[in-house]
Amino acid sequence: LLSGRDLHMDNVVASRDGPVLVDTEMLVQPLVDLPGQGVRSGTAIQAAEESLQSSCVSTGFLSFLVPDADGRLWDVGGLCGEGGFPVPEGRRVWVDANTDAMRPETVPHVAPQKQNVLFLDGRRQAPEAFLEELTQGFAAVYRLLLARRPQLLAEGSPLAALGCSGARLLLRPTDLYDVLLVRVASPSVQREAVTRSFLIDALNAVFRGEKRRPGLWPLAGQERRSLDDHDVPYFSIRTDATAMEADDGERVTGFVREAGIAVVRRRLLSL
């Protein structure tokens, strides 16, 4: 309902009273069209994509499958993720410490178990063992939303308050930035600025079919400046807006089809 995304195992903590979201910056997400998605408007594929994006599966809370370098799928979902998979960017460690040969190296690293995993008497409680409870809870909340819909849509409601807030907009997967930042920080890349520049410029390949200045070009500049500072790029948009501003003040329009709060209201009306 709240058009949430990125509710993976890093953003969920198991508690006695149920799972708790600890990072809600990607609630009330707008409906966007991004370059490189490769889905033509009006096609069956687009309809399927929009249907998926409007379901609870898109939140990542239940299950969120990601491939590793070998193509194997691992679940990092808020309820089902339990770690144990290889991290693409590895881990930076110091080798031969306190010697003249001391140097940083990237070594294989396995994602640890997170606090989203529920334990009882020392044993992990698998979500699939509680399908009936999960289904009943989903149905109960659905009926509650139907019963309270007029109040939720009214002016001054808690839902209305979400319409004047902000939300993070994830234009690319964060793990893509993580891998890139590890690579550009490696000594072999740091020796030649042009090599480092080429690695970052590769992100702009999504614009290769554009014959004019892409509408998202100001955000590409903001992205580049963040990566040059060894930061993960961060973009945000008002939940009631279909336009946003880059860090240099330039207004960016044309890629948000529906504001986040409008998506939430439409979903509530469609129940």
PDB file of C-alpha atoms in Angstrom:
ATOM      1  CA  LEU A   1       0.000   0.000   0.000  1.00  0.00           C
ATOM      2  CA  LEU A   2       2.713   2.510   0.976  1.00  0.00           C
ATOM      3  CA  SER A   3       4.662   1.869  -2.234  1.00  0.00           C
ATOM      4  CA  GLY A   4       7.754   0.760  -0.325  1.00  0.00           C
ATOM      5  CA  ARG A   5      10.973  -0.615  -1.757  1.00  0.00           C
ATOM      6  CA  ASP A   6      14.298  -1.937  -0.493  1.00  0.00           C
ATOM      7  CA  LEU A   7      12.849  -3.731   2.556  1.00  0.00           C
ATOM      8  CA  HIS A   8      15.599  -6.357   2.434  1.00  0.00           C
ATOM      9  CA  MET A   9      17.244  -8.179   5.334  1.00  0.00           C
ATOM     10  CA  ASP A  10      19.515  -5.234   6.224  1.00  0.00           C
ATOM     11  CA  ASN A  11      16.474  -3.045   6.864  1.00  0.00           C
ATOM     12  CA  VAL A  12      14.403  -5.412   9.013  1.00  0.00           C
ATOM     13  CA  VAL A  13      14.918  -6.396  12.661  1.00  0.00           C
ATOM     14  CA  ALA A  14      13.110  -9.338  14.248  1.00  0.00           C
ATOM     15  CA  SER A  15      11.484  -8.564  17.605  1.00  0.00           C
ATOM     16  CA  ARG A  16       9.169 -10.204  20.108  1.00  0.00           C
ATOM     17  CA  ASP A  17       6.232  -8.288  18.615  1.00  0.00           C
ATOM     18  CA  GLY A  18       7.106  -9.002  14.993  1.00  0.00           C
ATOM     19  CA  PRO A  19       9.436  -7.628  12.321  1.00  0.00           C
ATOM     20  CA  VAL A  20      10.390  -3.945  12.597  1.00  0.00           C
ATOM     21  CA  LEU A  21      11.478  -1.734   9.683  1.00  0.00           C
ATOM     22  CA  VAL A  22      14.592   0.224  10.594  1.00  0.00           C
ATOM     23  CA  ASP A  23      15.082   2.120   7.337  1.00  0.00           C
ATOM     24  CA  THR A  24      11.946   3.610   5.822  1.00  0.00           C
ATOM     25  CA  GLU A  25      13.493   6.178   3.467  1.00  0.00           C
ATOM     26  CA  MET A  26      12.082   4.316   0.447  1.00  0.00           C
ATOM     27  CA  LEU A  27       8.417   4.339   1.388  1.00  0.00           C
ATOM     28  CA  VAL A  28       5.924   6.260  -0.793  1.00  0.00           C
ATOM     29  CA  GLN A  29       7.881   5.646  -3.989  1.00  0.00           C
ATOM     30  CA  PRO A  30       6.737   7.381  -7.195  1.00  0.00           C
ATOM     31  CA  LEU A  31       6.041   5.599 -10.473  1.00  0.00           C
ATOM     32  CA  VAL A  32       9.043   6.284 -12.702  1.00  0.00           C
ATOM     33  CA  ASP A  33      10.349   5.582 -16.198  1.00  0.00           C
ATOM     34  CA  LEU A  34      14.122   5.151 -16.177  1.00  0.00           C
ATOM     35  CA  PRO A  35      16.488   4.732 -19.160  1.00  0.00           C
ATOM     36  CA  GLY A  36      17.803   1.258 -19.791  1.00  0.00           C
ATOM     37  CA  GLN A  37      14.704  -0.557 -18.578  1.00  0.00           C
ATOM     38  CA  GLY A  38      14.056  -1.797 -22.102  1.00  0.00           C
ATOM     39  CA  VAL A  39      10.279  -2.066 -21.734  1.00  0.00           C
ATOM     40  CA  ARG A  40       8.187  -0.428 -24.460  1.00  0.00           C
ATOM     41  CA  SER A  41       5.049   1.433 -23.481  1.00  0.00           C
ATOM     42  CA  GLY A  42       1.773  -0.377 -24.121  1.00  0.00           C
ATOM     43  CA  THR A  43       3.298  -3.856 -24.296  1.00  0.00           C
ATOM     44  CA  ALA A  44       2.304  -6.950 -22.335  1.00  0.00           C
ATOM     45  CA  ILE A  45       5.733  -6.889 -20.710  1.00  0.00           C
ATOM     46  CA  GLN A  46       5.089  -3.382 -19.402  1.00  0.00           C
ATOM     47  CA  ALA A  47       1.696  -4.482 -18.055  1.00  0.00           C
ATOM     48  CA  ALA A  48       3.330  -7.435 -16.281  1.00  0.00           C
ATOM     49  CA  GLU A  49       6.053  -5.177 -14.894  1.00  0.00           C
ATOM     50  CA  GLU A  50       3.527  -2.686 -13.540  1.00  0.00           C
ATOM     51  CA  SER A  51       1.465  -5.504 -12.021  1.00  0.00           C
ATOM     52  CA  LEU A  52       4.548  -6.815 -10.229  1.00  0.00           C
ATOM     53  CA  GLN A  53       5.524  -3.351  -9.035  1.00  0.00           C
ATOM     54  CA  SER A  54       2.079  -2.846  -7.513  1.00  0.00           C
ATOM     55  CA  SER A  55       2.219  -6.102  -5.541  1.00  0.00           C
ATOM     56  CA  CYS A  56       3.755  -6.814  -2.143  1.00  0.00           C
ATOM     57  CA  VAL A  57       6.539  -8.762  -3.907  1.00  0.00           C
ATOM     58  CA  SER A  58       8.127  -5.516  -5.123  1.00  0.00           C
ATOM     59  CA  THR A  59       8.834  -4.341  -1.562  1.00  0.00           C
ATOM     60  CA  GLY A  60      11.471  -7.026  -1.002  1.00  0.00           C
ATOM     61  CA  PHE A  61       9.980  -7.671   2.429  1.00  0.00           C
ATOM     62  CA  LEU A  62       8.911 -11.251   1.785  1.00  0.00           C
ATOM     63  CA  SER A  63      11.564 -12.389  -0.677  1.00  0.00           C
ATOM     64  CA  PHE A  64      14.164 -10.585  -2.759  1.00  0.00           C
ATOM     65  CA  LEU A  65      16.263 -12.732  -5.114  1.00  0.00           C
ATOM     66  CA  VAL A  66      19.633 -11.447  -6.327  1.00  0.00           C
ATOM     67  CA  PRO A  67      22.208 -13.286  -8.477  1.00  0.00           C
ATOM     68  CA  ASP A  68      25.850 -13.748  -7.551  1.00  0.00           C
ATOM     69  CA  ALA A  69      28.793 -13.676  -9.976  1.00  0.00           C
ATOM     70  CA  ASP A  70      28.089 -17.304 -10.974  1.00  0.00           C
ATOM     71  CA  GLY A  71      24.416 -16.695 -11.668  1.00  0.00           C
ATOM     72  CA  ARG A  72      23.162 -18.435  -8.539  1.00  0.00           C
ATOM     73  CA  LEU A  73      20.148 -16.805  -6.880  1.00  0.00           C
ATOM     74  CA  TRP A  74      20.232 -15.831  -3.207  1.00  0.00           C
ATOM     75  CA  ASP A  75      17.362 -14.538  -1.117  1.00  0.00           C
ATOM     76  CA  VAL A  76      18.047 -11.248   0.701  1.00  0.00           C
ATOM     77  CA  GLY A  77      14.387 -10.536   1.529  1.00  0.00           C
ATOM     78  CA  GLY A  78      13.358  -8.958   4.810  1.00  0.00           C
ATOM     79  CA  LEU A  79      11.753 -12.161   6.086  1.00  0.00           C
ATOM     80  CA  CYS A  80      13.547 -14.885   4.108  1.00  0.00           C
ATOM     81  CA  GLY A  81      17.096 -13.540   3.800  1.00  0.00           C
ATOM     82  CA  GLU A  82      19.630 -15.218   6.080  1.00  0.00           C
ATOM     83  CA  GLY A  83      23.050 -14.369   4.639  1.00  0.00           C
ATOM     84  CA  GLY A  84      25.661 -16.946   3.676  1.00  0.00           C
ATOM     85  CA  PHE A  85      26.091 -15.728   0.087  1.00  0.00           C
ATOM     86  CA  PRO A  86      29.246 -14.238  -1.483  1.00  0.00           C
ATOM     87  CA  VAL A  87      29.361 -10.426  -1.460  1.00  0.00           C
ATOM     88  CA  PRO A  88      30.152  -9.150  -4.996  1.00  0.00           C
ATOM     89  CA  GLU A  89      32.589  -6.437  -3.914  1.00  0.00           C
ATOM     90  CA  GLY A  90      34.408  -8.690  -1.423  1.00  0.00           C
ATOM     91  CA  ARG A  91      36.147  -7.127   1.566  1.00  0.00           C
ATOM     92  CA  ARG A  92      39.222  -4.899   1.711  1.00  0.00           C
ATOM     93  CA  VAL A  93      41.905  -6.106   4.149  1.00  0.00           C
ATOM     94  CA  TRP A  94      45.512  -5.229   4.878  1.00  0.00           C
ATOM     95  CA  VAL A  95      48.075  -7.893   3.972  1.00  0.00           C
ATOM     96  CA  ASP A  96      51.597  -8.209   5.461  1.00  0.00           C
ATOM     97  CA  ALA A  97      50.843  -5.587   8.098  1.00  0.00           C
ATOM     98  CA  ASN A  98      53.760  -3.766   9.740  1.00  0.00           C
ATOM     99  CA  THR A  99      56.153  -4.675   6.929  1.00  0.00           C
ATOM    100  CA  ASP A 100      57.433  -2.882   3.843  1.00  0.00           C
ATOM    101  CA  ALA A 101      55.157  -5.132   1.779  1.00  0.00           C
ATOM    102  CA  MET A 102      51.975  -4.021   3.565  1.00  0.00           C
ATOM    103  CA  ARG A 103      49.187  -3.460   1.023  1.00  0.00           C
ATOM    104  CA  PRO A 104      45.374  -3.548   0.722  1.00  0.00           C
ATOM    105  CA  GLU A 105      43.773  -6.489  -1.025  1.00  0.00           C
ATOM    106  CA  THR A 106      40.216  -7.516  -1.801  1.00  0.00           C
ATOM    107  CA  VAL A 107      39.381 -10.967  -0.474  1.00  0.00           C
ATOM    108  CA  PRO A 108      36.218 -13.078  -0.838  1.00  0.00           C
ATOM    109  CA  HIS A 109      33.599 -12.254   1.751  1.00  0.00           C
ATOM    110  CA  VAL A 110      30.380 -13.991   2.765  1.00  0.00           C
ATOM    111  CA  ALA A 111      27.397 -11.930   3.878  1.00  0.00           C
ATOM    112  CA  PRO A 112      26.785 -12.485   7.593  1.00  0.00           C
ATOM    113  CA  GLN A 113      23.453 -13.304   9.154  1.00  0.00           C
ATOM    114  CA  LYS A 114      21.458 -10.187  10.013  1.00  0.00           C
ATOM    115  CA  GLN A 115      19.041  -9.282  12.797  1.00  0.00           C
ATOM    116  CA  ASN A 116      16.042 -10.029  10.601  1.00  0.00           C
ATOM    117  CA  VAL A 117      16.361 -13.740  11.393  1.00  0.00           C
ATOM    118  CA  LEU A 118      14.038 -14.905  14.179  1.00  0.00           C
ATOM    119  CA  PHE A 119      15.271 -17.420  16.746  1.00  0.00           C
ATOM    120  CA  LEU A 120      13.345 -19.297  19.441  1.00  0.00           C
ATOM    121  CA  ASP A 121      15.216 -21.440  21.941  1.00  0.00           C
ATOM    122  CA  GLY A 122      18.289 -21.174  19.763  1.00  0.00           C
ATOM    123  CA  ARG A 123      16.574 -22.417  16.605  1.00  0.00           C
ATOM    124  CA  ARG A 124      15.841 -20.352  13.519  1.00  0.00           C
ATOM    125  CA  GLN A 125      12.139 -19.909  12.802  1.00  0.00           C
ATOM    126  CA  ALA A 126      11.631 -20.124   9.039  1.00  0.00           C
ATOM    127  CA  PRO A 127       8.910 -17.819   7.635  1.00  0.00           C
ATOM    128  CA  GLU A 128       7.549 -20.621   5.450  1.00  0.00           C
ATOM    129  CA  ALA A 129       6.587 -22.490   8.633  1.00  0.00           C
ATOM    130  CA  PHE A 130       4.085 -19.714   9.420  1.00  0.00           C
ATOM    131  CA  LEU A 131       2.276 -19.344   6.097  1.00  0.00           C
ATOM    132  CA  GLU A 132      -1.169 -19.505   7.703  1.00  0.00           C
ATOM    133  CA  GLU A 133      -0.314 -16.788  10.232  1.00  0.00           C
ATOM    134  CA  LEU A 134       1.192 -14.578   7.535  1.00  0.00           C
ATOM    135  CA  THR A 135      -1.861 -15.017   5.304  1.00  0.00           C
ATOM    136  CA  GLN A 136      -4.260 -14.292   8.148  1.00  0.00           C
ATOM    137  CA  GLY A 137      -2.317 -11.183   9.114  1.00  0.00           C
ATOM    138  CA  PHE A 138      -2.299  -9.914   5.534  1.00  0.00           C
ATOM    139  CA  ALA A 139      -6.064 -10.465   5.240  1.00  0.00           C
ATOM    140  CA  ALA A 140      -6.736  -8.759   8.583  1.00  0.00           C
ATOM    141  CA  VAL A 141      -4.796  -5.638   7.578  1.00  0.00           C
ATOM    142  CA  TYR A 142      -6.540  -5.623   4.181  1.00  0.00           C
ATOM    143  CA  ARG A 143      -9.967  -5.646   5.883  1.00  0.00           C
ATOM    144  CA  LEU A 144      -8.839  -2.913   8.295  1.00  0.00           C
ATOM    145  CA  LEU A 145      -7.745  -0.685   5.412  1.00  0.00           C
ATOM    146  CA  LEU A 146     -11.097  -1.192   3.692  1.00  0.00           C
ATOM    147  CA  ALA A 147     -12.967  -0.292   6.862  1.00  0.00           C
ATOM    148  CA  ARG A 148     -10.830   2.803   7.541  1.00  0.00           C
ATOM    149  CA  ARG A 149     -10.429   3.954   3.938  1.00  0.00           C
ATOM    150  CA  PRO A 150     -12.581   7.111   4.258  1.00  0.00           C
ATOM    151  CA  GLN A 151     -10.631   8.238   7.323  1.00  0.00           C
ATOM    152  CA  LEU A 152      -7.277   7.483   5.658  1.00  0.00           C
ATOM    153  CA  LEU A 153      -8.223   9.510   2.592  1.00  0.00           C
ATOM    154  CA  ALA A 154      -9.503  12.441   4.627  1.00  0.00           C
ATOM    155  CA  GLU A 155      -7.564  15.673   5.033  1.00  0.00           C
ATOM    156  CA  GLY A 156      -5.354  15.651   8.117  1.00  0.00           C
ATOM    157  CA  SER A 157      -5.056  11.861   8.277  1.00  0.00           C
ATOM    158  CA  PRO A 158      -1.725  10.088   8.935  1.00  0.00           C
ATOM    159  CA  LEU A 159      -1.697   9.157   5.257  1.00  0.00           C
ATOM    160  CA  ALA A 160      -2.059  12.802   4.249  1.00  0.00           C
ATOM    161  CA  ALA A 161       0.990  13.647   6.365  1.00  0.00           C
ATOM    162  CA  LEU A 162       3.072  11.367   4.155  1.00  0.00           C
ATOM    163  CA  GLY A 163       2.190  13.583   1.192  1.00  0.00           C
ATOM    164  CA  CYS A 164       4.435  16.416   2.343  1.00  0.00           C
ATOM    165  CA  SER A 165       7.522  14.393   3.173  1.00  0.00           C
ATOM    166  CA  GLY A 166      10.478  13.158   1.147  1.00  0.00           C
ATOM    167  CA  ALA A 167      11.568   9.778  -0.150  1.00  0.00           C
ATOM    168  CA  ARG A 168      14.850   8.413  -1.394  1.00  0.00           C
ATOM    169  CA  LEU A 169      14.847   7.600  -5.099  1.00  0.00           C
ATOM    170  CA  LEU A 170      17.088   4.694  -6.073  1.00  0.00           C
ATOM    171  CA  LEU A 171      18.073   5.176  -9.710  1.00  0.00           C
ATOM    172  CA  ARG A 172      20.525   2.253  -9.668  1.00  0.00           C
ATOM    173  CA  PRO A 173      21.055  -0.701  -7.296  1.00  0.00           C
ATOM    174  CA  THR A 174      23.210   0.291  -4.323  1.00  0.00           C
ATOM    175  CA  ASP A 175      25.373  -2.822  -4.700  1.00  0.00           C
ATOM    176  CA  LEU A 176      26.365  -1.575  -8.175  1.00  0.00           C
ATOM    177  CA  TYR A 177      27.776   1.554  -6.546  1.00  0.00           C
ATOM    178  CA  ASP A 178      29.481  -0.573  -3.870  1.00  0.00           C
ATOM    179  CA  VAL A 179      31.273  -2.687  -6.470  1.00  0.00           C
ATOM    180  CA  LEU A 180      32.263   0.378  -8.482  1.00  0.00           C
ATOM    181  CA  LEU A 181      33.655   2.229  -5.446  1.00  0.00           C
ATOM    182  CA  VAL A 182      35.790  -0.764  -4.499  1.00  0.00           C
ATOM    183  CA  ARG A 183      37.199  -0.953  -8.013  1.00  0.00           C
ATOM    184  CA  VAL A 184      37.960   2.751  -8.398  1.00  0.00           C
ATOM    185  CA  ALA A 185      39.725   2.702  -5.027  1.00  0.00           C
ATOM    186  CA  SER A 186      42.107  -0.083  -6.079  1.00  0.00           C
ATOM    187  CA  PRO A 187      45.768   0.966  -6.530  1.00  0.00           C
ATOM    188  CA  SER A 188      45.864  -0.065 -10.201  1.00  0.00           C
ATOM    189  CA  VAL A 189      42.999   2.310 -10.989  1.00  0.00           C
ATOM    190  CA  GLN A 190      44.206   5.115  -8.740  1.00  0.00           C
ATOM    191  CA  ARG A 191      47.499   5.314 -10.647  1.00  0.00           C
ATOM    192  CA  GLU A 192      45.753   6.588 -13.803  1.00  0.00           C
ATOM    193  CA  ALA A 193      42.969   9.156 -13.474  1.00  0.00           C
ATOM    194  CA  VAL A 194      41.725   8.386 -16.981  1.00  0.00           C
ATOM    195  CA  THR A 195      41.130   4.727 -16.059  1.00  0.00           C
ATOM    196  CA  ARG A 196      39.129   5.766 -13.029  1.00  0.00           C
ATOM    197  CA  SER A 197      37.147   8.207 -15.167  1.00  0.00           C
ATOM    198  CA  PHE A 198      36.342   5.526 -17.748  1.00  0.00           C
ATOM    199  CA  LEU A 199      35.007   3.184 -15.052  1.00  0.00           C
ATOM    200  CA  ILE A 200      32.620   5.829 -13.734  1.00  0.00           C
ATOM    201  CA  ASP A 201      31.630   6.999 -17.231  1.00  0.00           C
ATOM    202  CA  ALA A 202      30.510   3.448 -18.039  1.00  0.00           C
ATOM    203  CA  LEU A 203      27.386   4.178 -15.977  1.00  0.00           C
ATOM    204  CA  ASN A 204      26.256   6.577 -18.697  1.00  0.00           C
ATOM    205  CA  ALA A 205      25.943   3.754 -21.232  1.00  0.00           C
ATOM    206  CA  VAL A 206      22.177   3.780 -20.537  1.00  0.00           C
ATOM    207  CA  PHE A 207      22.022   7.075 -22.455  1.00  0.00           C
ATOM    208  CA  ARG A 208      23.764   5.798 -25.584  1.00  0.00           C
ATOM    209  CA  GLY A 209      20.556   5.791 -27.621  1.00  0.00           C
ATOM    210  CA  GLU A 210      19.734   9.408 -26.825  1.00  0.00           C
ATOM    211  CA  LYS A 211      20.130  11.891 -29.680  1.00  0.00           C
ATOM    212  CA  ARG A 212      19.621  14.914 -27.444  1.00  0.00           C
ATOM    213  CA  ARG A 213      20.723  15.841 -23.959  1.00  0.00           C
ATOM    214  CA  PRO A 214      19.020  13.240 -21.704  1.00  0.00           C
ATOM    215  CA  GLY A 215      16.473  14.576 -19.268  1.00  0.00           C
ATOM    216  CA  LEU A 216      18.256  12.811 -16.418  1.00  0.00           C
ATOM    217  CA  TRP A 217      21.652  14.291 -17.332  1.00  0.00           C
ATOM    218  CA  PRO A 218      21.703  16.654 -14.311  1.00  0.00           C
ATOM    219  CA  LEU A 219      21.319  13.628 -12.037  1.00  0.00           C
ATOM    220  CA  ALA A 220      24.129  11.862 -13.912  1.00  0.00           C
ATOM    221  CA  GLY A 221      26.333  14.821 -13.019  1.00  0.00           C
ATOM    222  CA  GLN A 222      25.293  14.614  -9.378  1.00  0.00           C
ATOM    223  CA  GLU A 223      25.984  10.889  -9.438  1.00  0.00           C
ATOM    224  CA  ARG A 224      29.453  11.488 -10.862  1.00  0.00           C
ATOM    225  CA  ARG A 225      30.336  14.084  -8.237  1.00  0.00           C
ATOM    226  CA  SER A 226      29.310  11.733  -5.415  1.00  0.00           C
ATOM    227  CA  LEU A 227      31.365   8.875  -6.829  1.00  0.00           C
ATOM    228  CA  ASP A 228      34.357  11.195  -7.252  1.00  0.00           C
ATOM    229  CA  ASP A 229      34.048  11.853  -3.507  1.00  0.00           C
ATOM    230  CA  HIS A 230      33.854   8.070  -2.856  1.00  0.00           C
ATOM    231  CA  ASP A 231      30.246   8.378  -1.693  1.00  0.00           C
ATOM    232  CA  VAL A 232      27.188   6.374  -2.707  1.00  0.00           C
ATOM    233  CA  PRO A 233      24.971   8.764  -4.723  1.00  0.00           C
ATOM    234  CA  TYR A 234      21.797   9.803  -2.947  1.00  0.00           C
ATOM    235  CA  PHE A 235      18.716  11.159  -4.704  1.00  0.00           C
ATOM    236  CA  SER A 236      15.473  12.248  -3.104  1.00  0.00           C
ATOM    237  CA  ILE A 237      12.105  13.595  -4.200  1.00  0.00           C
ATOM    238  CA  ARG A 238       9.078  15.035  -2.451  1.00  0.00           C
ATOM    239  CA  THR A 239       6.304  12.479  -2.144  1.00  0.00           C
ATOM    240  CA  ASP A 240       3.801  14.892  -3.738  1.00  0.00           C
ATOM    241  CA  ALA A 241       6.053  15.885  -6.661  1.00  0.00           C
ATOM    242  CA  THR A 242       6.733  14.638 -10.173  1.00  0.00           C
ATOM    243  CA  ALA A 243       9.899  16.720 -10.541  1.00  0.00           C
ATOM    244  CA  MET A 244      13.091  16.989  -8.531  1.00  0.00           C
ATOM    245  CA  GLU A 245      16.197  19.121  -8.320  1.00  0.00           C
ATOM    246  CA  ALA A 246      19.784  18.018  -8.844  1.00  0.00           C
ATOM    247  CA  ASP A 247      22.400  19.188  -6.371  1.00  0.00           C
ATOM    248  CA  ASP A 248      23.301  22.069  -8.705  1.00  0.00           C
ATOM    249  CA  GLY A 249      19.722  23.374  -8.596  1.00  0.00           C
ATOM    250  CA  GLU A 250      18.696  22.256 -12.094  1.00  0.00           C
ATOM    251  CA  ARG A 251      15.105  21.015 -12.274  1.00  0.00           C
ATOM    252  CA  VAL A 252      14.613  17.477 -13.589  1.00  0.00           C
ATOM    253  CA  THR A 253      11.240  16.519 -15.090  1.00  0.00           C
ATOM    254  CA  GLY A 254       9.683  13.950 -17.399  1.00  0.00           C
ATOM    255  CA  PHE A 255      10.661  10.654 -15.781  1.00  0.00           C
ATOM    256  CA  VAL A 256       8.185  10.537 -12.864  1.00  0.00           C
ATOM    257  CA  ARG A 257       4.798   9.428 -14.158  1.00  0.00           C
ATOM    258  CA  GLU A 258       2.973   9.593 -10.828  1.00  0.00           C
ATOM    259  CA  ALA A 259       3.900  11.130  -7.488  1.00  0.00           C
ATOM    260  CA  GLY A 260       4.441   8.758  -4.570  1.00  0.00           C
ATOM    261  CA  ILE A 261       1.453   9.904  -2.529  1.00  0.00           C
ATOM    262  CA  ALA A 262      -0.747   9.651  -5.627  1.00  0.00           C
ATOM    263  CA  VAL A 263       0.365   6.034  -6.043  1.00  0.00           C
ATOM    264  CA  VAL A 264      -0.566   5.300  -2.417  1.00  0.00           C
ATOM    265  CA  ARG A 265      -3.988   6.926  -2.746  1.00  0.00           C
ATOM    266  CA  ARG A 266      -4.699   5.081  -6.001  1.00  0.00           C
ATOM    267  CA  ARG A 267      -3.806   1.760  -4.388  1.00  0.00           C
ATOM    268  CA  LEU A 268      -6.015   2.458  -1.380  1.00  0.00           C
ATOM    269  CA  LEU A 269      -8.946   3.290  -3.665  1.00  0.00           C
ATOM    270  CA  SER A 270      -8.398   0.109  -5.692  1.00  0.00           C
ATOM    271  CA  LEU A 271      -8.698  -2.238  -2.683  1.00  0.00           C
TER     272      LEU A 271
END
